[in-house]
Short mmCIF file of N, CA, C and O in Angstrom, two decimals:
data_model
loop_
_atom_site.label_atom_id
_atom_site.label_comp_id
_atom_site.label_asym_id
_atom_site.label_seq_id
_atom_site.Cartn_x
_atom_site.Cartn_y
_atom_site.Cartn_z
N MET A 120 16.92 -6.65 -14.85
CA MET A 120 15.93 -6.49 -13.81
C MET A 120 15.22 -5.15 -13.88
O MET A 120 14.17 -5.00 -13.31
N GLY A 121 15.84 -4.16 -14.49
CA GLY A 121 15.20 -2.88 -14.60
C GLY A 121 15.14 -2.10 -13.30
O GLY A 121 14.29 -1.27 -13.11
N LEU A 122 16.06 -2.35 -12.39
CA LEU A 122 16.07 -1.66 -11.11
C LEU A 122 16.89 -0.39 -11.25
O LEU A 122 17.99 -0.41 -11.79
N SER A 123 16.36 0.72 -10.77
CA SER A 123 17.03 1.99 -10.94
C SER A 123 17.99 2.26 -9.78
O SER A 123 17.84 1.74 -8.69
N GLY A 124 18.97 3.11 -10.07
CA GLY A 124 19.91 3.52 -9.04
C GLY A 124 21.03 2.53 -8.84
O GLY A 124 20.93 1.37 -9.16
N GLN A 125 22.13 3.03 -8.29
CA GLN A 125 23.29 2.20 -8.03
C GLN A 125 23.04 1.19 -6.93
O GLN A 125 23.59 0.11 -6.94
N ARG A 126 22.22 1.59 -5.97
CA ARG A 126 22.00 0.75 -4.80
C ARG A 126 20.58 0.97 -4.32
O ARG A 126 20.08 2.09 -4.34
N GLY A 127 19.89 -0.10 -3.86
CA GLY A 127 18.53 0.07 -3.38
C GLY A 127 17.89 -1.25 -3.02
O GLY A 127 18.52 -2.30 -3.07
N HIS A 128 16.61 -1.15 -2.66
CA HIS A 128 15.83 -2.34 -2.31
C HIS A 128 14.36 -2.00 -2.41
O HIS A 128 13.98 -0.83 -2.45
N ARG A 129 13.54 -3.05 -2.47
CA ARG A 129 12.10 -2.84 -2.52
C ARG A 129 11.39 -4.11 -2.06
O ARG A 129 11.96 -5.20 -2.07
N CYS A 130 10.16 -3.95 -1.68
CA CYS A 130 9.29 -5.06 -1.32
C CYS A 130 8.36 -5.27 -2.51
O CYS A 130 7.86 -4.30 -3.08
N VAL A 131 8.17 -6.53 -2.90
CA VAL A 131 7.30 -6.82 -4.05
C VAL A 131 6.17 -7.74 -3.61
O VAL A 131 6.35 -8.54 -2.68
N PRO A 132 5.01 -7.64 -4.23
CA PRO A 132 3.88 -8.48 -3.84
C PRO A 132 4.22 -9.97 -3.98
O PRO A 132 4.90 -10.37 -4.92
N HIS A 133 3.76 -10.76 -3.03
CA HIS A 133 3.97 -12.21 -3.07
C HIS A 133 2.88 -12.86 -2.25
O HIS A 133 2.55 -12.41 -1.16
N THR A 134 2.33 -13.94 -2.75
CA THR A 134 1.22 -14.62 -2.11
C THR A 134 1.57 -15.09 -0.71
O THR A 134 2.50 -15.86 -0.54
N ALA A 135 0.85 -14.63 0.29
CA ALA A 135 0.91 -15.08 1.68
C ALA A 135 2.25 -14.86 2.38
O ALA A 135 2.37 -15.12 3.56
N ASP A 136 3.25 -14.42 1.68
CA ASP A 136 4.55 -14.13 2.27
C ASP A 136 4.97 -12.74 1.84
O ASP A 136 4.20 -12.01 1.23
N VAL A 137 6.20 -12.38 2.14
CA VAL A 137 6.75 -11.10 1.70
C VAL A 137 8.00 -11.40 0.88
O VAL A 137 8.81 -12.24 1.27
N ARG A 138 8.14 -10.73 -0.25
CA ARG A 138 9.32 -10.92 -1.09
C ARG A 138 10.06 -9.60 -1.19
O ARG A 138 9.44 -8.55 -1.41
N ILE A 139 11.36 -9.66 -0.98
CA ILE A 139 12.19 -8.46 -1.09
C ILE A 139 13.19 -8.64 -2.22
O ILE A 139 13.57 -9.76 -2.57
N GLU A 140 13.59 -7.53 -2.80
CA GLU A 140 14.65 -7.49 -3.79
C GLU A 140 15.62 -6.40 -3.37
O GLU A 140 15.22 -5.38 -2.80
N ALA A 141 16.91 -6.64 -3.63
CA ALA A 141 17.93 -5.63 -3.32
C ALA A 141 18.99 -5.66 -4.40
O ALA A 141 19.18 -6.68 -5.07
N TRP A 142 19.68 -4.54 -4.57
CA TRP A 142 20.73 -4.44 -5.57
C TRP A 142 21.76 -3.42 -5.12
O TRP A 142 21.45 -2.50 -4.37
N ALA A 143 23.00 -3.61 -5.56
CA ALA A 143 24.10 -2.71 -5.21
C ALA A 143 25.31 -3.05 -6.07
O ALA A 143 25.36 -4.13 -6.68
N PRO A 144 26.29 -2.17 -6.11
CA PRO A 144 27.48 -2.43 -6.93
C PRO A 144 28.29 -3.65 -6.49
O PRO A 144 28.94 -4.28 -7.32
N THR A 145 28.28 -3.97 -5.19
CA THR A 145 29.09 -5.09 -4.70
C THR A 145 28.22 -6.10 -3.96
O THR A 145 27.10 -5.79 -3.51
N ARG A 146 28.75 -7.30 -3.80
CA ARG A 146 28.07 -8.36 -3.05
C ARG A 146 27.77 -7.91 -1.63
O ARG A 146 26.65 -8.09 -1.13
N GLU A 147 28.75 -7.32 -0.97
CA GLU A 147 28.59 -6.92 0.42
C GLU A 147 27.54 -5.82 0.58
O GLU A 147 26.72 -5.86 1.49
N GLU A 148 27.54 -4.83 -0.32
CA GLU A 148 26.53 -3.77 -0.27
C GLU A 148 25.14 -4.33 -0.55
O GLU A 148 24.15 -3.86 0.02
N CYS A 149 25.05 -5.33 -1.41
CA CYS A 149 23.76 -5.95 -1.70
C CYS A 149 23.21 -6.66 -0.46
O CYS A 149 22.02 -6.58 -0.18
N VAL A 150 24.07 -7.34 0.29
CA VAL A 150 23.64 -7.97 1.54
C VAL A 150 23.12 -6.90 2.50
O VAL A 150 22.06 -7.08 3.12
N ALA A 151 23.83 -5.78 2.61
CA ALA A 151 23.38 -4.69 3.50
C ALA A 151 22.02 -4.15 3.06
O ALA A 151 21.15 -3.87 3.89
N GLU A 152 21.80 -4.00 1.76
CA GLU A 152 20.50 -3.54 1.25
C GLU A 152 19.41 -4.56 1.55
O GLU A 152 18.28 -4.19 1.86
N ALA A 153 19.73 -5.84 1.46
CA ALA A 153 18.74 -6.88 1.77
C ALA A 153 18.33 -6.81 3.24
O ALA A 153 17.15 -6.99 3.57
N VAL A 154 19.28 -6.54 4.13
CA VAL A 154 18.95 -6.37 5.55
C VAL A 154 18.00 -5.19 5.72
O VAL A 154 16.99 -5.29 6.42
N ALA A 155 18.31 -4.07 5.07
CA ALA A 155 17.43 -2.89 5.17
C ALA A 155 16.04 -3.22 4.65
O ALA A 155 15.03 -2.84 5.26
N ALA A 156 15.95 -3.93 3.54
CA ALA A 156 14.65 -4.30 2.98
C ALA A 156 13.88 -5.20 3.94
O ALA A 156 12.68 -5.00 4.16
N LEU A 157 14.55 -6.18 4.53
CA LEU A 157 13.93 -7.08 5.50
C LEU A 157 13.30 -6.29 6.64
O LEU A 157 12.12 -6.44 6.96
N VAL A 158 14.08 -5.41 7.24
CA VAL A 158 13.62 -4.66 8.40
C VAL A 158 12.48 -3.71 8.02
O VAL A 158 11.49 -3.58 8.74
N GLU A 159 12.59 -3.08 6.86
CA GLU A 159 11.57 -2.11 6.44
C GLU A 159 10.24 -2.76 6.07
O GLU A 159 9.24 -2.06 5.96
N THR A 160 10.20 -4.08 5.92
CA THR A 160 8.92 -4.73 5.61
C THR A 160 7.98 -4.72 6.80
O THR A 160 6.77 -4.87 6.61
N PHE A 161 8.50 -4.54 8.01
CA PHE A 161 7.62 -4.64 9.16
C PHE A 161 7.80 -3.56 10.23
O PHE A 161 7.07 -3.56 11.21
N ILE A 162 8.74 -2.63 10.07
CA ILE A 162 8.85 -1.54 11.05
C ILE A 162 8.96 -0.19 10.37
O ILE A 162 9.40 -0.09 9.22
N ASP A 163 8.59 0.84 11.11
CA ASP A 163 8.85 2.22 10.73
C ASP A 163 9.90 2.72 11.71
O ASP A 163 9.62 2.87 12.90
N SER A 164 11.10 2.96 11.22
CA SER A 164 12.19 3.38 12.09
C SER A 164 12.46 4.88 12.01
O SER A 164 13.44 5.36 12.58
N SER A 165 11.59 5.63 11.32
CA SER A 165 11.83 7.06 11.20
C SER A 165 11.87 7.70 12.58
O SER A 165 11.06 7.40 13.45
N GLY A 166 12.86 8.53 12.77
CA GLY A 166 13.04 9.20 14.05
C GLY A 166 13.78 8.37 15.08
O GLY A 166 14.05 8.84 16.18
N THR A 167 14.12 7.14 14.76
CA THR A 167 14.83 6.27 15.69
C THR A 167 16.32 6.38 15.42
O THR A 167 16.76 6.30 14.27
N ARG A 168 17.09 6.56 16.47
CA ARG A 168 18.54 6.70 16.32
C ARG A 168 19.23 5.36 16.55
O ARG A 168 18.87 4.64 17.48
N PRO A 169 20.22 5.04 15.72
CA PRO A 169 20.97 3.80 15.93
C PRO A 169 21.68 3.81 17.28
O PRO A 169 22.22 4.83 17.70
N GLY A 170 21.66 2.66 17.94
CA GLY A 170 22.29 2.52 19.24
C GLY A 170 23.59 1.76 19.15
O GLY A 170 24.41 2.02 18.27
N PRO A 171 23.78 0.81 20.05
CA PRO A 171 25.06 0.10 20.12
C PRO A 171 25.37 -0.72 18.87
O PRO A 171 24.47 -1.09 18.11
N ALA A 172 26.66 -0.97 18.68
CA ALA A 172 27.12 -1.80 17.55
C ALA A 172 27.08 -3.27 17.96
O ALA A 172 27.36 -3.62 19.10
N ARG A 173 26.71 -4.10 17.01
CA ARG A 173 26.73 -5.55 17.18
C ARG A 173 27.44 -6.15 15.97
O ARG A 173 27.23 -5.70 14.84
N ASP A 174 28.27 -7.14 16.22
CA ASP A 174 29.03 -7.78 15.14
C ASP A 174 28.54 -9.20 14.92
O ASP A 174 28.10 -9.88 15.85
N HIS A 175 28.66 -9.64 13.67
CA HIS A 175 28.31 -11.01 13.30
C HIS A 175 29.31 -11.47 12.25
O HIS A 175 29.66 -10.72 11.34
N GLN A 176 29.76 -12.70 12.37
CA GLN A 176 30.69 -13.31 11.42
C GLN A 176 30.01 -14.52 10.81
O GLN A 176 29.56 -15.41 11.55
N THR A 177 29.93 -14.58 9.48
CA THR A 177 29.38 -15.76 8.84
C THR A 177 30.50 -16.77 8.61
O THR A 177 31.65 -16.37 8.41
N PRO A 178 30.19 -18.04 8.60
CA PRO A 178 31.20 -19.01 8.18
C PRO A 178 31.37 -18.92 6.67
O PRO A 178 30.50 -18.40 5.97
N PRO A 179 32.48 -19.43 6.14
CA PRO A 179 32.65 -19.45 4.69
C PRO A 179 31.50 -20.22 4.04
O PRO A 179 30.96 -21.16 4.63
N GLY A 180 31.13 -19.79 2.84
CA GLY A 180 30.05 -20.47 2.16
C GLY A 180 29.79 -19.88 0.79
O GLY A 180 30.44 -18.92 0.37
N HIS A 181 28.82 -20.46 0.10
CA HIS A 181 28.37 -19.94 -1.19
C HIS A 181 27.65 -18.61 -0.94
O HIS A 181 27.11 -18.37 0.14
N ASP A 182 27.60 -17.77 -1.95
CA ASP A 182 27.00 -16.45 -1.81
C ASP A 182 25.58 -16.50 -1.25
O ASP A 182 25.23 -15.74 -0.35
N GLU A 183 24.74 -17.39 -1.77
CA GLU A 183 23.36 -17.49 -1.28
C GLU A 183 23.33 -17.89 0.19
O GLU A 183 22.51 -17.39 0.96
N ASP A 184 24.23 -18.80 0.60
CA ASP A 184 24.29 -19.22 2.00
C ASP A 184 24.69 -18.05 2.91
O ASP A 184 24.18 -17.92 4.02
N LEU A 185 25.61 -17.21 2.43
CA LEU A 185 26.04 -16.05 3.21
C LEU A 185 24.88 -15.08 3.42
O LEU A 185 24.65 -14.58 4.53
N LEU A 186 24.13 -14.83 2.35
CA LEU A 186 22.98 -13.93 2.44
C LEU A 186 21.95 -14.47 3.43
O LEU A 186 21.48 -13.74 4.31
N VAL A 187 21.60 -15.74 3.32
CA VAL A 187 20.62 -16.35 4.22
C VAL A 187 21.12 -16.31 5.66
O VAL A 187 20.36 -16.01 6.58
N ASN A 188 22.40 -16.57 5.89
CA ASN A 188 22.96 -16.54 7.23
C ASN A 188 22.77 -15.16 7.86
O ASN A 188 22.34 -15.05 9.02
N VAL A 189 23.06 -14.11 7.12
CA VAL A 189 22.94 -12.75 7.65
C VAL A 189 21.47 -12.42 7.94
O VAL A 189 21.13 -11.91 9.01
N LEU A 190 20.57 -12.73 7.01
CA LEU A 190 19.15 -12.43 7.23
C LEU A 190 18.58 -13.26 8.37
O LEU A 190 17.78 -12.75 9.18
N ASP A 191 18.97 -14.53 8.46
CA ASP A 191 18.54 -15.36 9.60
C ASP A 191 19.01 -14.78 10.92
O ASP A 191 18.29 -14.83 11.93
N GLU A 192 20.21 -14.23 10.94
CA GLU A 192 20.75 -13.65 12.18
C GLU A 192 19.93 -12.43 12.62
O GLU A 192 19.71 -12.22 13.81
N VAL A 193 19.44 -11.64 11.66
CA VAL A 193 18.58 -10.50 12.00
C VAL A 193 17.33 -11.00 12.72
O VAL A 193 16.95 -10.47 13.77
N ILE A 194 16.70 -12.03 12.17
CA ILE A 194 15.49 -12.59 12.78
C ILE A 194 15.80 -13.20 14.14
O ILE A 194 15.06 -12.99 15.11
N PHE A 195 16.90 -13.92 14.25
CA PHE A 195 17.31 -14.53 15.51
C PHE A 195 17.52 -13.47 16.59
O PHE A 195 17.03 -13.60 17.72
N ARG A 196 18.25 -12.39 16.28
CA ARG A 196 18.51 -11.34 17.27
C ARG A 196 17.23 -10.61 17.67
O ARG A 196 17.09 -10.20 18.81
N MET A 197 16.32 -10.48 16.72
CA MET A 197 15.04 -9.86 17.05
C MET A 197 14.30 -10.73 18.07
O MET A 197 13.75 -10.23 19.04
N ASP A 198 14.30 -12.03 17.83
CA ASP A 198 13.57 -12.96 18.70
C ASP A 198 14.24 -13.16 20.06
O ASP A 198 13.56 -13.35 21.07
N THR A 199 15.56 -13.14 20.11
CA THR A 199 16.27 -13.48 21.35
C THR A 199 16.79 -12.28 22.12
O THR A 199 16.96 -12.37 23.34
N ALA A 200 17.09 -11.18 21.43
CA ALA A 200 17.68 -10.02 22.10
C ALA A 200 16.83 -8.77 21.98
O ALA A 200 17.23 -7.70 22.47
N ASP A 201 15.67 -8.87 21.33
CA ASP A 201 14.78 -7.72 21.14
C ASP A 201 15.48 -6.52 20.52
O ASP A 201 15.28 -5.39 20.93
N GLU A 202 16.32 -6.78 19.51
CA GLU A 202 16.98 -5.68 18.82
C GLU A 202 16.95 -5.88 17.32
O GLU A 202 16.89 -7.01 16.82
N LEU A 203 16.93 -4.74 16.62
CA LEU A 203 16.88 -4.72 15.16
C LEU A 203 17.95 -3.78 14.63
O LEU A 203 18.20 -2.73 15.22
N PRO A 204 18.54 -4.12 13.47
CA PRO A 204 19.55 -3.23 12.90
C PRO A 204 18.92 -2.03 12.22
O PRO A 204 17.93 -2.16 11.49
N LEU A 205 19.50 -0.86 12.48
CA LEU A 205 19.10 0.35 11.77
C LEU A 205 20.12 0.70 10.70
O LEU A 205 19.78 1.37 9.72
N THR A 206 21.37 0.31 10.91
CA THR A 206 22.41 0.46 9.89
C THR A 206 23.16 -0.87 9.78
O THR A 206 23.26 -1.60 10.75
N THR A 207 23.66 -1.14 8.59
CA THR A 207 24.38 -2.39 8.35
C THR A 207 25.60 -2.11 7.49
O THR A 207 25.48 -1.49 6.43
N GLU A 208 26.75 -2.59 7.94
CA GLU A 208 27.98 -2.56 7.15
C GLU A 208 28.45 -4.00 6.98
O GLU A 208 28.54 -4.73 7.97
N VAL A 209 28.75 -4.39 5.75
CA VAL A 209 29.18 -5.75 5.47
C VAL A 209 30.52 -5.69 4.73
O VAL A 209 30.67 -4.91 3.78
N THR A 210 31.47 -6.51 5.17
CA THR A 210 32.76 -6.61 4.50
C THR A 210 33.11 -8.08 4.29
O THR A 210 32.67 -8.95 5.04
N ASP A 211 33.91 -8.33 3.27
CA ASP A 211 34.44 -9.67 3.01
C ASP A 211 35.50 -9.95 4.06
O ASP A 211 36.36 -9.11 4.32
N ASP A 212 35.47 -11.12 4.67
CA ASP A 212 36.45 -11.42 5.71
C ASP A 212 37.76 -11.98 5.15
O ASP A 212 38.69 -12.26 5.90
N GLY A 213 37.83 -12.16 3.83
CA GLY A 213 39.04 -12.66 3.21
C GLY A 213 39.20 -14.17 3.28
O GLY A 213 40.18 -14.72 2.79
N HIS A 214 38.25 -14.86 3.90
CA HIS A 214 38.33 -16.32 4.06
C HIS A 214 37.06 -17.02 3.58
O HIS A 214 36.78 -18.14 3.98
N GLY A 215 36.28 -16.33 2.76
CA GLY A 215 35.06 -16.94 2.23
C GLY A 215 33.81 -16.63 3.02
O GLY A 215 32.73 -17.10 2.68
N GLY A 216 33.92 -15.83 4.07
CA GLY A 216 32.77 -15.45 4.87
C GLY A 216 32.57 -13.93 4.84
O GLY A 216 33.25 -13.22 4.10
N LEU A 217 31.66 -13.46 5.65
CA LEU A 217 31.37 -12.03 5.75
C LEU A 217 31.46 -11.56 7.19
O LEU A 217 31.12 -12.29 8.11
N ARG A 218 31.92 -10.32 7.37
CA ARG A 218 31.86 -9.64 8.66
C ARG A 218 30.73 -8.61 8.57
O ARG A 218 30.69 -7.82 7.64
N VAL A 219 29.84 -8.64 9.55
CA VAL A 219 28.71 -7.71 9.55
C VAL A 219 28.77 -6.89 10.83
O VAL A 219 29.01 -7.42 11.92
N ARG A 220 28.54 -5.60 10.69
CA ARG A 220 28.44 -4.71 11.86
C ARG A 220 27.13 -3.96 11.74
O ARG A 220 26.86 -3.29 10.75
N TRP A 221 26.29 -4.16 12.76
CA TRP A 221 25.01 -3.47 12.83
C TRP A 221 25.06 -2.42 13.91
O TRP A 221 25.70 -2.59 14.94
N ARG A 222 24.33 -1.31 13.71
CA ARG A 222 23.97 -0.40 14.78
C ARG A 222 22.49 -0.68 15.01
O ARG A 222 21.69 -0.64 14.08
N VAL A 223 22.15 -1.03 16.23
CA VAL A 223 20.82 -1.57 16.52
C VAL A 223 19.97 -0.65 17.37
O VAL A 223 20.46 0.32 17.96
N THR A 224 18.70 -0.99 17.43
CA THR A 224 17.75 -0.35 18.34
C THR A 224 16.91 -1.44 18.99
O THR A 224 16.79 -2.54 18.45
N ASP A 225 16.34 -1.11 20.11
CA ASP A 225 15.43 -2.02 20.81
C ASP A 225 14.14 -2.12 20.00
O ASP A 225 13.65 -1.13 19.46
N THR A 226 13.56 -3.32 19.94
CA THR A 226 12.33 -3.50 19.17
C THR A 226 11.19 -2.64 19.70
O THR A 226 10.29 -2.26 18.95
N GLY A 227 11.22 -2.29 20.98
CA GLY A 227 10.19 -1.45 21.55
C GLY A 227 10.28 0.01 21.13
O GLY A 227 9.35 0.78 21.34
N ALA A 228 11.39 0.40 20.49
CA ALA A 228 11.59 1.79 20.09
C ALA A 228 11.07 2.08 18.68
O ALA A 228 11.15 3.22 18.23
N VAL A 229 10.57 1.06 18.00
CA VAL A 229 10.09 1.24 16.63
C VAL A 229 8.62 0.84 16.53
O VAL A 229 8.12 0.10 17.36
N GLU A 230 7.97 1.35 15.50
CA GLU A 230 6.55 1.03 15.29
C GLU A 230 6.42 -0.12 14.30
O GLU A 230 6.98 -0.08 13.20
N LEU A 231 5.67 -1.14 14.70
CA LEU A 231 5.38 -2.25 13.79
C LEU A 231 4.36 -1.80 12.75
O LEU A 231 3.32 -1.25 13.10
N ILE A 232 4.66 -2.06 11.47
CA ILE A 232 3.75 -1.66 10.40
C ILE A 232 3.39 -2.83 9.49
O ILE A 232 2.64 -2.66 8.54
N GLY A 233 3.96 -4.00 9.74
CA GLY A 233 3.69 -5.15 8.89
C GLY A 233 3.92 -6.44 9.62
O GLY A 233 4.27 -6.45 10.80
N ALA A 234 3.73 -7.54 8.90
CA ALA A 234 3.91 -8.87 9.48
C ALA A 234 5.39 -9.12 9.75
O ALA A 234 6.24 -8.87 8.90
N VAL A 235 5.69 -9.62 10.95
CA VAL A 235 7.06 -9.89 11.35
C VAL A 235 7.52 -11.20 10.72
O VAL A 235 6.85 -12.23 10.86
N PRO A 236 8.67 -11.19 10.03
CA PRO A 236 9.17 -12.42 9.41
C PRO A 236 9.57 -13.46 10.46
O PRO A 236 10.11 -13.11 11.50
N LYS A 237 9.28 -14.71 10.16
CA LYS A 237 9.64 -15.82 11.04
C LYS A 237 10.85 -16.58 10.54
O LYS A 237 11.56 -17.21 11.31
N ALA A 238 11.07 -16.57 9.22
CA ALA A 238 12.18 -17.32 8.63
C ALA A 238 12.43 -16.84 7.21
O ALA A 238 11.60 -16.16 6.60
N ILE A 239 13.56 -17.24 6.67
CA ILE A 239 13.92 -16.97 5.29
C ILE A 239 13.62 -18.24 4.49
O ILE A 239 14.08 -19.32 4.83
N SER A 240 12.85 -18.10 3.43
CA SER A 240 12.52 -19.24 2.58
C SER A 240 13.63 -19.44 1.56
O SER A 240 14.15 -18.48 0.99
N LEU A 241 13.99 -20.69 1.31
CA LEU A 241 14.99 -20.99 0.28
C LEU A 241 14.34 -21.13 -1.10
O LEU A 241 15.04 -21.18 -2.11
N HIS A 242 13.01 -21.14 -1.13
CA HIS A 242 12.27 -21.26 -2.39
C HIS A 242 12.44 -19.98 -3.21
O HIS A 242 12.21 -18.88 -2.72
N GLU A 243 12.88 -20.12 -4.44
CA GLU A 243 13.08 -19.00 -5.37
C GLU A 243 14.09 -17.98 -4.88
O GLU A 243 14.05 -16.81 -5.25
N LEU A 244 15.02 -18.40 -4.02
CA LEU A 244 16.10 -17.53 -3.56
C LEU A 244 17.05 -17.27 -4.73
O LEU A 244 17.41 -18.19 -5.45
N ARG A 245 17.42 -16.01 -4.89
CA ARG A 245 18.35 -15.65 -5.94
C ARG A 245 19.32 -14.61 -5.40
O ARG A 245 18.91 -13.64 -4.76
N PHE A 246 20.63 -14.80 -5.66
CA PHE A 246 21.65 -13.85 -5.25
C PHE A 246 22.88 -14.04 -6.11
O PHE A 246 23.44 -15.13 -6.18
N GLY A 247 23.31 -12.98 -6.81
CA GLY A 247 24.51 -13.09 -7.63
C GLY A 247 24.71 -11.87 -8.49
O GLY A 247 23.96 -10.91 -8.45
N PRO A 248 25.79 -11.91 -9.31
CA PRO A 248 26.05 -10.81 -10.23
C PRO A 248 24.89 -10.64 -11.20
O PRO A 248 24.26 -11.61 -11.61
N ASP A 249 24.62 -9.38 -11.54
CA ASP A 249 23.48 -9.07 -12.40
C ASP A 249 23.80 -7.82 -13.22
O ASP A 249 23.56 -6.70 -12.77
N GLY A 250 24.37 -8.01 -14.40
CA GLY A 250 24.64 -6.87 -15.29
C GLY A 250 25.53 -5.81 -14.71
O GLY A 250 25.18 -4.64 -14.75
N GLY A 251 26.66 -6.15 -14.15
CA GLY A 251 27.60 -5.17 -13.62
C GLY A 251 27.38 -4.80 -12.17
O GLY A 251 28.08 -3.95 -11.63
N ARG A 252 26.40 -5.39 -11.54
CA ARG A 252 26.17 -5.18 -10.12
C ARG A 252 25.68 -6.49 -9.52
O ARG A 252 25.58 -7.50 -10.20
N TRP A 253 25.36 -6.48 -8.25
CA TRP A 253 24.81 -7.66 -7.57
C TRP A 253 23.35 -7.41 -7.26
O TRP A 253 22.95 -6.27 -6.97
N SER A 254 22.55 -8.47 -7.31
CA SER A 254 21.14 -8.35 -6.92
C SER A 254 20.70 -9.63 -6.24
O SER A 254 21.32 -10.69 -6.38
N CYS A 255 19.62 -9.51 -5.47
CA CYS A 255 19.05 -10.67 -4.81
C CYS A 255 17.53 -10.53 -4.74
O CYS A 255 16.99 -9.44 -4.83
N ALA A 256 16.90 -11.68 -4.59
CA ALA A 256 15.45 -11.75 -4.35
C ALA A 256 15.23 -12.84 -3.31
O ALA A 256 15.76 -13.94 -3.45
N VAL A 257 14.49 -12.50 -2.27
CA VAL A 257 14.34 -13.40 -1.11
C VAL A 257 12.88 -13.37 -0.68
O VAL A 257 12.27 -12.31 -0.60
N THR A 258 12.34 -14.55 -0.36
CA THR A 258 11.00 -14.64 0.19
C THR A 258 11.10 -14.82 1.70
O THR A 258 11.86 -15.65 2.19
N LEU A 259 10.32 -14.01 2.42
CA LEU A 259 10.29 -14.06 3.89
C LEU A 259 9.03 -14.77 4.32
O LEU A 259 7.94 -14.39 3.90
N ASP A 260 9.17 -15.80 5.15
CA ASP A 260 8.00 -16.46 5.73
C ASP A 260 7.51 -15.60 6.89
O ASP A 260 8.28 -15.28 7.79
N VAL A 261 6.23 -15.21 6.83
CA VAL A 261 5.68 -14.37 7.90
C VAL A 261 4.62 -15.10 8.69
O VAL A 261 4.12 -16.13 8.29
#
């Protein structure tokens, strides 16, 4: 993939939607990077301090399903609770699922800078081991 650094994410051009890519040494860190990439596509959180912790548990599933579940939960919480994650910690739950802990902020505390995602597209979804690390590519419907 030619992605630099041990861990990171970026937004890449995509017709009418937004596409993100993320990479990290582990599956769980890659999911956390994907969350950061998702949020950074539409807000500027500079100067915003993380607030309360929120937990999420995914059901057991395939790696791609776990990633989509976590990203869908970010969109759901934004729509229903007016909160967005500023930090994300992801751990394996030991039973085929993931435990996620976010430190969140109110949506009114951040500046919107892009189109707000409405859903995660399964088209061209990719998530898995990639040359000694994990990487993913996800299209966001905006």
